[in-house]
XYZ file of C-alpha atoms in Angstrom:
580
model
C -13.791 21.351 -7.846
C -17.466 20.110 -8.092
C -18.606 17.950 -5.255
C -20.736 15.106 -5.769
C -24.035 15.586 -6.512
C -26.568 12.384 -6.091
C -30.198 12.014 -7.579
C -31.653 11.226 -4.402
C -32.394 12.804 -0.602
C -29.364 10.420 0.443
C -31.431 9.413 3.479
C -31.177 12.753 5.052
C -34.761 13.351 4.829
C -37.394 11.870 7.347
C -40.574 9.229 6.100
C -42.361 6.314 6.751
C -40.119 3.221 6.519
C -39.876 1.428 3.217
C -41.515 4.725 1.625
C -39.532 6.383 -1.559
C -39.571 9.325 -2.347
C -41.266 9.122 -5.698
C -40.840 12.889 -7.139
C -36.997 12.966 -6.338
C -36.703 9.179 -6.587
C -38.331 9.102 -10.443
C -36.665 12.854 -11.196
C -33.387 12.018 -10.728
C -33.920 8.093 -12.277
C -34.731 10.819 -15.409
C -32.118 13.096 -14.646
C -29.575 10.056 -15.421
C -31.087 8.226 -18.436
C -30.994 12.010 -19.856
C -27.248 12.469 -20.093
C -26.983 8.679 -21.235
C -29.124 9.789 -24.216
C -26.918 12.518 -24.688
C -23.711 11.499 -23.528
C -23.118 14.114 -21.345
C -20.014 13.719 -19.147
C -20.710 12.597 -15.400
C -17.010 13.082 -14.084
C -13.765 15.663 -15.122
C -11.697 15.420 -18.175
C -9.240 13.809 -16.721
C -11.804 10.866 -15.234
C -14.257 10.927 -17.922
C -16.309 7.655 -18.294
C -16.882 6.481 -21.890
C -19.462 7.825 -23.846
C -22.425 5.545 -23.219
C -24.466 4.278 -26.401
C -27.712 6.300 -26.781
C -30.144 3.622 -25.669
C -34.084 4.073 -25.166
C -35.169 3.378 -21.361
C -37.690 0.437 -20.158
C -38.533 0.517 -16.501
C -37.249 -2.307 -14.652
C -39.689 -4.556 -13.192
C -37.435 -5.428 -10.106
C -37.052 -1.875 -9.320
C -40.814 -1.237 -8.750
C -40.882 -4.689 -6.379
C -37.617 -3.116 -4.822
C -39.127 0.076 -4.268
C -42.292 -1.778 -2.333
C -39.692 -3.265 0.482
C -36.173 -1.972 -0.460
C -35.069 -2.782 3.430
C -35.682 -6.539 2.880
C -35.959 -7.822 -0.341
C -34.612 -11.285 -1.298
C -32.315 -10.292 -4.279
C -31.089 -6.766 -4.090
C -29.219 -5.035 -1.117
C -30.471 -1.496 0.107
C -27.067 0.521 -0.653
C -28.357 4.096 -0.608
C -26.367 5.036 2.397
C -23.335 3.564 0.667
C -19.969 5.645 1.138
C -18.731 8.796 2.976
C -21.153 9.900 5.885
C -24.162 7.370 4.587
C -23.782 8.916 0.974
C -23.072 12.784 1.974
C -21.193 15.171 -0.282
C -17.555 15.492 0.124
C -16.146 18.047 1.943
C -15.847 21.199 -0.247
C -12.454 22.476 -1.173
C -11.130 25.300 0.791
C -9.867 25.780 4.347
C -9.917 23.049 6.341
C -8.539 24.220 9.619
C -5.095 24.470 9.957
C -3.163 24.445 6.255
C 0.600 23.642 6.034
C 2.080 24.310 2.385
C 4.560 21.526 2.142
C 6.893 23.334 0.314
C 6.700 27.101 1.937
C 6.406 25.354 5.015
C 8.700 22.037 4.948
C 11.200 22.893 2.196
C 10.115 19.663 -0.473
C 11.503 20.397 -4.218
C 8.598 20.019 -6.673
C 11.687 19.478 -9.308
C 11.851 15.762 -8.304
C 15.477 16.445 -6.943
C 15.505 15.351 -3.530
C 13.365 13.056 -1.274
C 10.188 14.943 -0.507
C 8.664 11.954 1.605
C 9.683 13.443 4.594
C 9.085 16.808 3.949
C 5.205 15.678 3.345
C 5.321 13.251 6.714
C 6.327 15.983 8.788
C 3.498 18.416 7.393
C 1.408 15.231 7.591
C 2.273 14.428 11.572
C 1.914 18.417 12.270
C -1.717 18.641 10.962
C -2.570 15.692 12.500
C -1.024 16.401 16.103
C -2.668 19.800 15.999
C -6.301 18.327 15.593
C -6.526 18.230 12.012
C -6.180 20.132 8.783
C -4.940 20.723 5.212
C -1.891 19.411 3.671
C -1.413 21.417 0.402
C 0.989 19.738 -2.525
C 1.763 22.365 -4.910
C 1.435 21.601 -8.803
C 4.695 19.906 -9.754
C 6.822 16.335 -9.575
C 7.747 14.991 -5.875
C 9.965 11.904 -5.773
C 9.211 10.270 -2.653
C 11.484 7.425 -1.260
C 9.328 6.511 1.740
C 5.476 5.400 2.797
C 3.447 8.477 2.861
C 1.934 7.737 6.197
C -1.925 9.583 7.630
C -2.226 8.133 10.491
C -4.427 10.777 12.270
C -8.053 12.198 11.387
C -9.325 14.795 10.017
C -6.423 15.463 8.024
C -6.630 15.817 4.245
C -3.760 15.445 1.756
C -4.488 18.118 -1.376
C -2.438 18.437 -4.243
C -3.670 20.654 -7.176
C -4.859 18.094 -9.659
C -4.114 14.351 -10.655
C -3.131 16.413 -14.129
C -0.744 18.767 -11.719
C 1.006 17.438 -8.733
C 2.845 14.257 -8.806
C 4.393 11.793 -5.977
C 7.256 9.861 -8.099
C 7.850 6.745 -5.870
C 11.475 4.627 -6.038
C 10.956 1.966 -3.768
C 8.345 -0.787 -2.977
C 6.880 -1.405 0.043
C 9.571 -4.419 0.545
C 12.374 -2.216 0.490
C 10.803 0.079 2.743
C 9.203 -2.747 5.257
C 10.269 -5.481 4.716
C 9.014 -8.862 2.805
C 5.236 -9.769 4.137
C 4.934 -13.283 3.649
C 1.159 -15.065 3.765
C 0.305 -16.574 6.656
C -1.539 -19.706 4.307
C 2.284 -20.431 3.773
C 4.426 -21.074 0.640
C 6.334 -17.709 -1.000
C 2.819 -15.596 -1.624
C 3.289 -11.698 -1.115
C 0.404 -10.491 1.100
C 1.752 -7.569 -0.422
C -0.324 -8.720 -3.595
C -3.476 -8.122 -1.321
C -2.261 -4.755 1.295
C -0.503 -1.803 1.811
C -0.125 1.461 0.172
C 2.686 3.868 -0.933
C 0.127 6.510 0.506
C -1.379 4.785 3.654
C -4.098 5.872 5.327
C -4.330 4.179 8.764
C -4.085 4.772 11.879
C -1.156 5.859 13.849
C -0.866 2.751 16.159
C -2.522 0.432 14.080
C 0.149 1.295 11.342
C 2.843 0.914 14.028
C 1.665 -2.715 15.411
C 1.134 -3.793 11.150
C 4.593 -2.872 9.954
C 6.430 -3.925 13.376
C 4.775 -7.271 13.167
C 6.175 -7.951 9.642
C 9.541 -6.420 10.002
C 9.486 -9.511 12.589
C 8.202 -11.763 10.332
C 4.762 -12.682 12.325
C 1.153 -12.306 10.731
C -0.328 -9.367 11.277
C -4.245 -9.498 11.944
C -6.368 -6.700 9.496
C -9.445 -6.403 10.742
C -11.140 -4.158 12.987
C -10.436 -5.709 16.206
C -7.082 -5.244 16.434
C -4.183 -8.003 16.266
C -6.163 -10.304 18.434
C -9.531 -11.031 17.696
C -10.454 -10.495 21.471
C -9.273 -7.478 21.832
C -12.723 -5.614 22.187
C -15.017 -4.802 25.142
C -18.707 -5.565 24.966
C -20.959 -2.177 25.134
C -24.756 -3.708 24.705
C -26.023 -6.573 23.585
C -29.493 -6.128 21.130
C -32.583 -8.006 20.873
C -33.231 -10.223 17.991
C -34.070 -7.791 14.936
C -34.342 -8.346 11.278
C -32.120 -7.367 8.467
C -33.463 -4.149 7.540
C -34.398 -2.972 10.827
C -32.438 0.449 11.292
C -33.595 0.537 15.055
C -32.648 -1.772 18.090
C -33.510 -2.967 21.755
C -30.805 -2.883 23.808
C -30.972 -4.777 27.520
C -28.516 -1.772 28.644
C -27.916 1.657 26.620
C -25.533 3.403 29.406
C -22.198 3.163 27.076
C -23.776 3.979 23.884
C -24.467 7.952 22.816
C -25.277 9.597 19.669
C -21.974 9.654 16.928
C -20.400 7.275 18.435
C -18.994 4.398 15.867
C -19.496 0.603 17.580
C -19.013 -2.758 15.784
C -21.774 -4.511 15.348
C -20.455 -8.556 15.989
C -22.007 -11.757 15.090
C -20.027 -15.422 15.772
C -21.337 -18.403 13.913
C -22.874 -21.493 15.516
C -21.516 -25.005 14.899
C -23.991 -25.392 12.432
C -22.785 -22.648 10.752
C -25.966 -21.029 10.280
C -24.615 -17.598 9.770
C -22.991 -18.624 6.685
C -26.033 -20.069 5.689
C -28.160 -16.877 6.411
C -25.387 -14.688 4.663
C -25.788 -17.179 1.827
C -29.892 -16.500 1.510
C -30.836 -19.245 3.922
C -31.866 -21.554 0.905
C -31.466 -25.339 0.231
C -28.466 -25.027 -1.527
C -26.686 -23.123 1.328
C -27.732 -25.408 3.796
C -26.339 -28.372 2.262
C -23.185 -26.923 1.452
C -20.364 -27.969 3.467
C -19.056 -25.337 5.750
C -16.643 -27.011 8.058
C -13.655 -27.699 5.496
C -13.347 -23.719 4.252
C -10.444 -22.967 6.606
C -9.911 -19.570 5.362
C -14.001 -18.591 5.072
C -14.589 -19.844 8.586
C -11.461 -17.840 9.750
C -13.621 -14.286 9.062
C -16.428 -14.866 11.429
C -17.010 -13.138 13.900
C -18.532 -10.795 11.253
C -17.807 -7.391 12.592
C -19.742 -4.439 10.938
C -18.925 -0.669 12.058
C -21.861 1.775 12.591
C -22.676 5.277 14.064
C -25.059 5.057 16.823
C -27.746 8.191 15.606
C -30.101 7.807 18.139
C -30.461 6.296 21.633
C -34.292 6.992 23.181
C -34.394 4.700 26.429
C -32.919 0.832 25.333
C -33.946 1.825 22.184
C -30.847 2.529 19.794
C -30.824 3.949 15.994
C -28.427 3.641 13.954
C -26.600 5.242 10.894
C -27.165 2.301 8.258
C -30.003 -0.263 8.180
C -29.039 -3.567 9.482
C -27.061 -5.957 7.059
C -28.382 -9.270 8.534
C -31.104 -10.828 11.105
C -29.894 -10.685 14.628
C -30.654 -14.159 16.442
C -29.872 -15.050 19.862
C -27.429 -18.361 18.229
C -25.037 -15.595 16.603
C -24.592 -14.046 20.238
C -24.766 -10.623 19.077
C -23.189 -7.243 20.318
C -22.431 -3.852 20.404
C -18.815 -3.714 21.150
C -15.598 -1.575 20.889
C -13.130 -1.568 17.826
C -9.785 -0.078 16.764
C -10.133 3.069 17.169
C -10.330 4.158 12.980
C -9.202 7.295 11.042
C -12.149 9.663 10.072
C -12.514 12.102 8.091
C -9.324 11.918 6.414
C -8.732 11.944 2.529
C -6.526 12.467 -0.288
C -7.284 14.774 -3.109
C -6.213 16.161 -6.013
C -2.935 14.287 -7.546
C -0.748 11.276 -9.439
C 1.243 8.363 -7.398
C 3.159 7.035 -10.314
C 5.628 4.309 -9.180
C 9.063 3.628 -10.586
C 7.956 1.605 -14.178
C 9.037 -2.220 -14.025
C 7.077 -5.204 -15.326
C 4.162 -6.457 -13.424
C 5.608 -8.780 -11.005
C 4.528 -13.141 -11.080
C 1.422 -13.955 -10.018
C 1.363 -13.373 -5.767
C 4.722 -12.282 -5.535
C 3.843 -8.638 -5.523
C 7.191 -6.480 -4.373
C 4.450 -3.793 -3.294
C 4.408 -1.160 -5.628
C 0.950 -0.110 -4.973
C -1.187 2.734 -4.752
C -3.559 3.458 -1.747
C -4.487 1.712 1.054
C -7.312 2.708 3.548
C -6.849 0.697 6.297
C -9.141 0.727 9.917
C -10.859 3.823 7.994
C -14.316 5.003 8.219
C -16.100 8.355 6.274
C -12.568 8.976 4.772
C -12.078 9.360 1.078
C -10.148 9.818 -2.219
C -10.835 12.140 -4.877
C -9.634 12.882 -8.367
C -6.859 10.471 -7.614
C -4.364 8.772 -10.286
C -1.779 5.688 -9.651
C 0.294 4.576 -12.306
C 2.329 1.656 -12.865
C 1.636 0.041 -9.408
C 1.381 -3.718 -8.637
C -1.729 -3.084 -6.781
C -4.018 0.553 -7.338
C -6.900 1.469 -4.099
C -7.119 -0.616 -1.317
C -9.908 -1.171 1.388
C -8.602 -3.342 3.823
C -10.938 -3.562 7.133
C -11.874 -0.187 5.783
C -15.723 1.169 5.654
C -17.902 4.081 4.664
C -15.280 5.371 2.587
C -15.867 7.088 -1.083
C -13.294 6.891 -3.376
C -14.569 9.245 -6.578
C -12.605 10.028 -10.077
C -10.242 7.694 -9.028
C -7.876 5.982 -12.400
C -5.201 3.225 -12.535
C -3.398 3.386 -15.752
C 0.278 2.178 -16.689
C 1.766 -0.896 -17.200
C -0.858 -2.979 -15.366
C -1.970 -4.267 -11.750
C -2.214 -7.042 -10.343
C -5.829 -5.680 -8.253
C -6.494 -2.528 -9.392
C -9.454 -2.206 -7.000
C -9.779 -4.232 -4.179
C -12.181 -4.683 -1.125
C -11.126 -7.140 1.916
C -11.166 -8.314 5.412
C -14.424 -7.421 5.939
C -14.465 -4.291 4.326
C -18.883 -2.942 4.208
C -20.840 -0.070 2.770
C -17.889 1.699 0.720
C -18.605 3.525 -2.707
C -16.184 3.679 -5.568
C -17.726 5.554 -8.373
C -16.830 7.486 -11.606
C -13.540 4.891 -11.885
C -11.213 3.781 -14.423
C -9.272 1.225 -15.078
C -7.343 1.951 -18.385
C -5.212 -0.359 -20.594
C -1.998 -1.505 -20.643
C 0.691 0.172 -21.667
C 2.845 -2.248 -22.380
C 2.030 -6.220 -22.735
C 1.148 -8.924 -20.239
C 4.627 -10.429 -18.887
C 4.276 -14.428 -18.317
C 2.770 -15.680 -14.893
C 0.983 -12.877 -14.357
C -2.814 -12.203 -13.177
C -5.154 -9.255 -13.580
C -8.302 -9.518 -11.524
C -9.610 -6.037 -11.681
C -12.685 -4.471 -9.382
C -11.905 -7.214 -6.459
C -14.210 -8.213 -3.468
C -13.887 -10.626 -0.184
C -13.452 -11.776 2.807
C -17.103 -11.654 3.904
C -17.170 -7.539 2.235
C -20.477 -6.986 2.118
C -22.854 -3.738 0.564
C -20.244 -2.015 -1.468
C -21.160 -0.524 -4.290
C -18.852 0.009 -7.627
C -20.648 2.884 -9.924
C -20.728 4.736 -13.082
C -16.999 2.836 -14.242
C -15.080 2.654 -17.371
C -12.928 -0.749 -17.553
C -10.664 -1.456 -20.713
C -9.442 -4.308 -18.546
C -10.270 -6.825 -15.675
C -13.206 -8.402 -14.654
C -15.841 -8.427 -11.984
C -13.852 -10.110 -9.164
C -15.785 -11.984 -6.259
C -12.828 -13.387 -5.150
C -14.064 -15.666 -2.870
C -14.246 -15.409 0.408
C -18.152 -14.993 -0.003
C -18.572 -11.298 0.138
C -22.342 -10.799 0.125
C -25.041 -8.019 -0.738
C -22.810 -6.209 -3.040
C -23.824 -3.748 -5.954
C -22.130 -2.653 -9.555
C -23.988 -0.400 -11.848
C -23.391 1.487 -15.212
C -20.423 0.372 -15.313
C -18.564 -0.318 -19.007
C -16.137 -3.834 -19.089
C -13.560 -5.169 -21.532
C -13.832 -8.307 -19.358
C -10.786 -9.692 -20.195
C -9.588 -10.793 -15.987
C -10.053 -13.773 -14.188
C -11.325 -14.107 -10.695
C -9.549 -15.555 -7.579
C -9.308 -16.862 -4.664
C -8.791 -20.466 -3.235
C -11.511 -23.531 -2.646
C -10.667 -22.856 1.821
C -12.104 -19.274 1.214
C -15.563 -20.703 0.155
C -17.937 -19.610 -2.496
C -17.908 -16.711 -4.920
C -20.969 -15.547 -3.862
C -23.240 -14.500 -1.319
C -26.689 -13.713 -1.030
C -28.328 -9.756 -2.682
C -25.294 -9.459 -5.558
C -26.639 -7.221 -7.733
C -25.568 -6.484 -11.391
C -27.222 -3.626 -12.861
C -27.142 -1.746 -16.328
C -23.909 -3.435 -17.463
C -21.976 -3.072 -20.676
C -19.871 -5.400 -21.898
C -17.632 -4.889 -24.967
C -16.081 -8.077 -25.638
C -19.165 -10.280 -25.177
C -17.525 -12.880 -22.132
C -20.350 -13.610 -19.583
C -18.499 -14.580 -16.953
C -18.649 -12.870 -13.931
C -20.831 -10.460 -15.326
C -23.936 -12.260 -15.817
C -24.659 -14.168 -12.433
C -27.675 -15.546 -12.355
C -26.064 -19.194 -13.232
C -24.057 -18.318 -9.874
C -25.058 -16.567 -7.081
C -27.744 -17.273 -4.877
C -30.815 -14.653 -4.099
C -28.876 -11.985 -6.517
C -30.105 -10.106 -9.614
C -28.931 -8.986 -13.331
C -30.462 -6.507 -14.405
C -29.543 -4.955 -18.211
C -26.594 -6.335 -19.546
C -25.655 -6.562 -23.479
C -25.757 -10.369 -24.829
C -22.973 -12.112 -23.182
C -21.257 -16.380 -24.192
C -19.195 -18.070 -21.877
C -15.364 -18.531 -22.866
C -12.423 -18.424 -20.848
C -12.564 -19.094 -17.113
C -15.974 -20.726 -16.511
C -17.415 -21.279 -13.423
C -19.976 -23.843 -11.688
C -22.499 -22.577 -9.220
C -21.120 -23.134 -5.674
C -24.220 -24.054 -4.147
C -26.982 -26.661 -5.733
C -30.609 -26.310 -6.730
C -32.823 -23.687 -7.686
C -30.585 -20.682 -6.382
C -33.385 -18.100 -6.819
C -31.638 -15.487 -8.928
C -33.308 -12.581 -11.383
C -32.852 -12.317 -14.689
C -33.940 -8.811 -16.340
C -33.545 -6.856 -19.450
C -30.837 -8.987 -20.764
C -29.698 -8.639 -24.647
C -31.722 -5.565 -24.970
C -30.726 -2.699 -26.614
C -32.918 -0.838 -24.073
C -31.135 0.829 -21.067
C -32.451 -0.467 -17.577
C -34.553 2.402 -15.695
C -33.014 3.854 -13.553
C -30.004 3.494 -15.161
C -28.101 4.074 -12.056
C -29.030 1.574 -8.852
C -26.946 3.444 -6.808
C -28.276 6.707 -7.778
C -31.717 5.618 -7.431
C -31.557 4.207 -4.028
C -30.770 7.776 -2.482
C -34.333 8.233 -2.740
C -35.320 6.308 -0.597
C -36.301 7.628 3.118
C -35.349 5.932 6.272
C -36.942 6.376 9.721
């Protein structure tokens, strides 16, 4: 199998701050717009994006200003170290330490015959309890009547193909766990929102999630652990600026090189955070904060990182910073769950039991994958069929999920990206029609993002359904890119979780088929964000009102040209550019 292959350096090379690196930057910008004049395939058969209209390239003007301070400009996030190991290659195929056949080793029927969950769980628990390894899935149909549960690192789940191996699963994640009511009240399924048939998570974490809902108590998911004090202060940094990929620490004794802290900032009474997440403009400052229960219920912001460097008090990290550090927002350094790295699935088809998509929020849990208190862990050529939910990043970062397709009867969130959930990369994705019709009282949101999420990026996507879903919660600095969209969703998310839209969303080289603006073109909506190449677009359907008021200070490029946007890939592009 071919491992990804980006345009750019991906950061690993060393420069002057702010400086790209023009000859790969421009050559792989070229590389791109090449096989969209062609309409060469990007991904395998099986994932294959749709053929892209041959359109003639303009260079973007916003790219050029980008590329003079791509660190800290107003409108577009710096996402180039987006995804698995700050945008590395996946792990190659092959041996991978220790490699446990699951049906040589632990007796599973690829006939469908007989339960295989445990069969794969054991194999699973032995890899992991033995340091790590490869758990291989042999071509063939595996019925499944439990969770199939990683819960330690450095353990990778291969089957031989999403076209070959197949985990048929019976029962929904209420059967198996129990019903997960909302803690907002009322009869909502937070199982419309979490968990995974395959769960990726780790072992304890797992444990204290599915023991708290068997008892019928909320469980918190974010990286902190079920209280939000559960963490132990390691250094507390100087003021800095967003952008600034290097910090003063008073004392550096508990940080080293590779080790992953949470970077932590509380809001002030004046909520000022919100405000700066929101592009510290006029609008944000005279929104009111105070009433957006469920918004104001995700700060502390908590943002995991690799420490790279430490040199004295002075402390480098993996990822430029996402926002300003000010004394108000009492920042630190501080401990987290402890996550699962280096852990993925590969090569296979969850297809769940077929029945009709379930009422709006009252999800039974048929879904797909969860990655849950994961960091540099992935998914790759990866099917789910017929699921009430598809992939799932839930307090989950630097994670790549790649040739990754939800197909069947429909899903309630095919993609979604919550509770705090930064710097992941989903790219050559699909989300392909219905099979069968729409029941009654149902929703389809689509590519879904929250919960203060900030600096994932969606790329190089076909979409015969759904819609661009900021679904409140004001997730900020967030990218999608040559992407292709039936937009035919709705967004959602209630008026306690805030605005649509932070600050730096950027919409770039965007194709949509059925002509409906919304959600796609954003300049009428969220603050200090960009569109950049998108087809003519009207409203109908679901229109929104900006959330904030007055000039919001959004770009508007290259839209209703026939021209492609160069480079054609914003993603792609930003690989290129150095960090020191």
């Amino acid at each position: 199998m071919a491992t990804h292959q980006g345009t750019g350096s991906g950061g690993r090379g060393r420069g002057d701050r702010g400086v790209v690196a023009r000859r790969t930057l421009l050559g792989g910008a070229v590389a791109v717009v090449a096989s969209v004049a062609t309409g060469a395939a990007t991904v395998g058969t099986a994932h294959a994006s749709a053929v892209r209209p041959v359109r003639p390239a303009q260079d973007a003007a916003l790219w050029r200003e980008f590329a003079a301070s791509p660190f800290t400009h107003p409108q577009i996030p710096f996402v180039g170290r987006a995804g698995y190991r700050a945008g590395s290659d996946l792990p190659r195929r092959g041996g991978r330490g220790l490699v446990i056949d699951v049906v040589r080793d632990h007796g599973a029927r690829p006939d469908g015959s007989a339960d295989a969950a445990p069969a794969i769980n054991r194999a699973i628990a032995a890899a992991g309890e033995r340091g790590g390894g490869t758990v291989t899935i042999p071509a063939g149909t595996y019925r499944i009547d439990d969770v199939i549960r990683v819960g330690h690192s450095d353990v990778v789940v291969r089957g031989a193909g999403s076209g070959a191996t197949t985990l048929y699963a019976t029962r929904s994640l209420t059967e198996l766990i129990g019903v997960y009511g909302s803690r907002y009240g009322g009869d909502k399924s937070s199982w419309s929102w979490a968990g995974g048939l395959i769960w990726l998570c780790p072992k304890d974490r797992w444990a204290s999630l599915t023991d708290a809902i068997r008892a019928r108590e909320w469980p918190f998911e974010g990286w902190t652990g079920n209280r939000r004090d559960a963490w132990r202060t390691l250094a507390v940094p100087a003021p800095a600026r967003r952008g600034d990929r290097t910090v003063t620490v008073a004392d550096a004794r508990n940080l080293r090189p590779g080790r992953l802290v949470l970077l932590r900032l509380a809001d002030d009474p004046g909520h000022t955070l919100l405000q700066h997440m929101a592009g510290d403009g006029a609008g944000a400052r005279a929104y009111t904060w105070a009433d957006k229960t469920k918004l104001t219920s995700y700060v502390p912001y908590e943002w995991p990182v690799r420490v790279t460097g430490v040199r004295g008090r002075r402390i480098t990290l993996e990822r430029p910073l996402p926002l300003d550090l000010r004394p108000e927002w009492d920042p630190r350094l501080t401990t987290l769950v402890t996550p699962l790295t280096g852990s993925g699935v590969e090569g296979l088809t969850l297809e769940a039991v077929e029945k009709p998509q379930a009422p709006h929020l009252l999800d039974q849990g048929y879904n797909g994958l969860a990655f849950q208190c994961a960091y540099d862990c992935w998914a790759d050529d990866v099917t789910v069929r017929h699921v009430d939910n598809g992939f799932g990043l839930i307090g989950a970062s630097a994670c790549t999920l790649r040739r990754t397709k939800v197909e069947g009867r429909g899903a309630h969130h095919p993609y979604y990206c919550r509770e705090g959930s930064h710097d992941n990369l989903v790219e050559d994705f699909t989300i392909a029609a219905r099979t069968t019709p729409a029941p009654a009282g149902t929703q389809l949101h689509g590519i879904n993002v929250e919960g203060l999420s900030s600096y994932n990026v969606w790329s190089r996507g076909r979409m015969e359904m759904g819609t661009f879903d900021s679904h409140r919660g004001m997730p900020f600095a967030n990218v999608r890119t040559d992407i292709t969209v039936n937009n035919n969703g709705v967004h959602g998310g209630d008026a306690s979780a805030g605005p649509l839209f932070g600050a730096r969303f950027t919409h770039w080289n965007i194709r949509v088929t059925n002509e409906r603006a919304g959600l796609m073109k954003i300049d009428g909506l969220a603050p200090y964000s960009a569109t950049v190449g998108i087809n003519e677009v009207r409203e109908f359907g679901q229109i929104d009102v900006p959330d904030f008021t007055g000039d919001l200070h959004t770009r508007l490029e290259a839209y209703g040209s026939s021209e492609t946007v160069r480079p054609a890939n914003l993603y792609e592009a930003q690989r290129g550019v150095r960090l020191r």
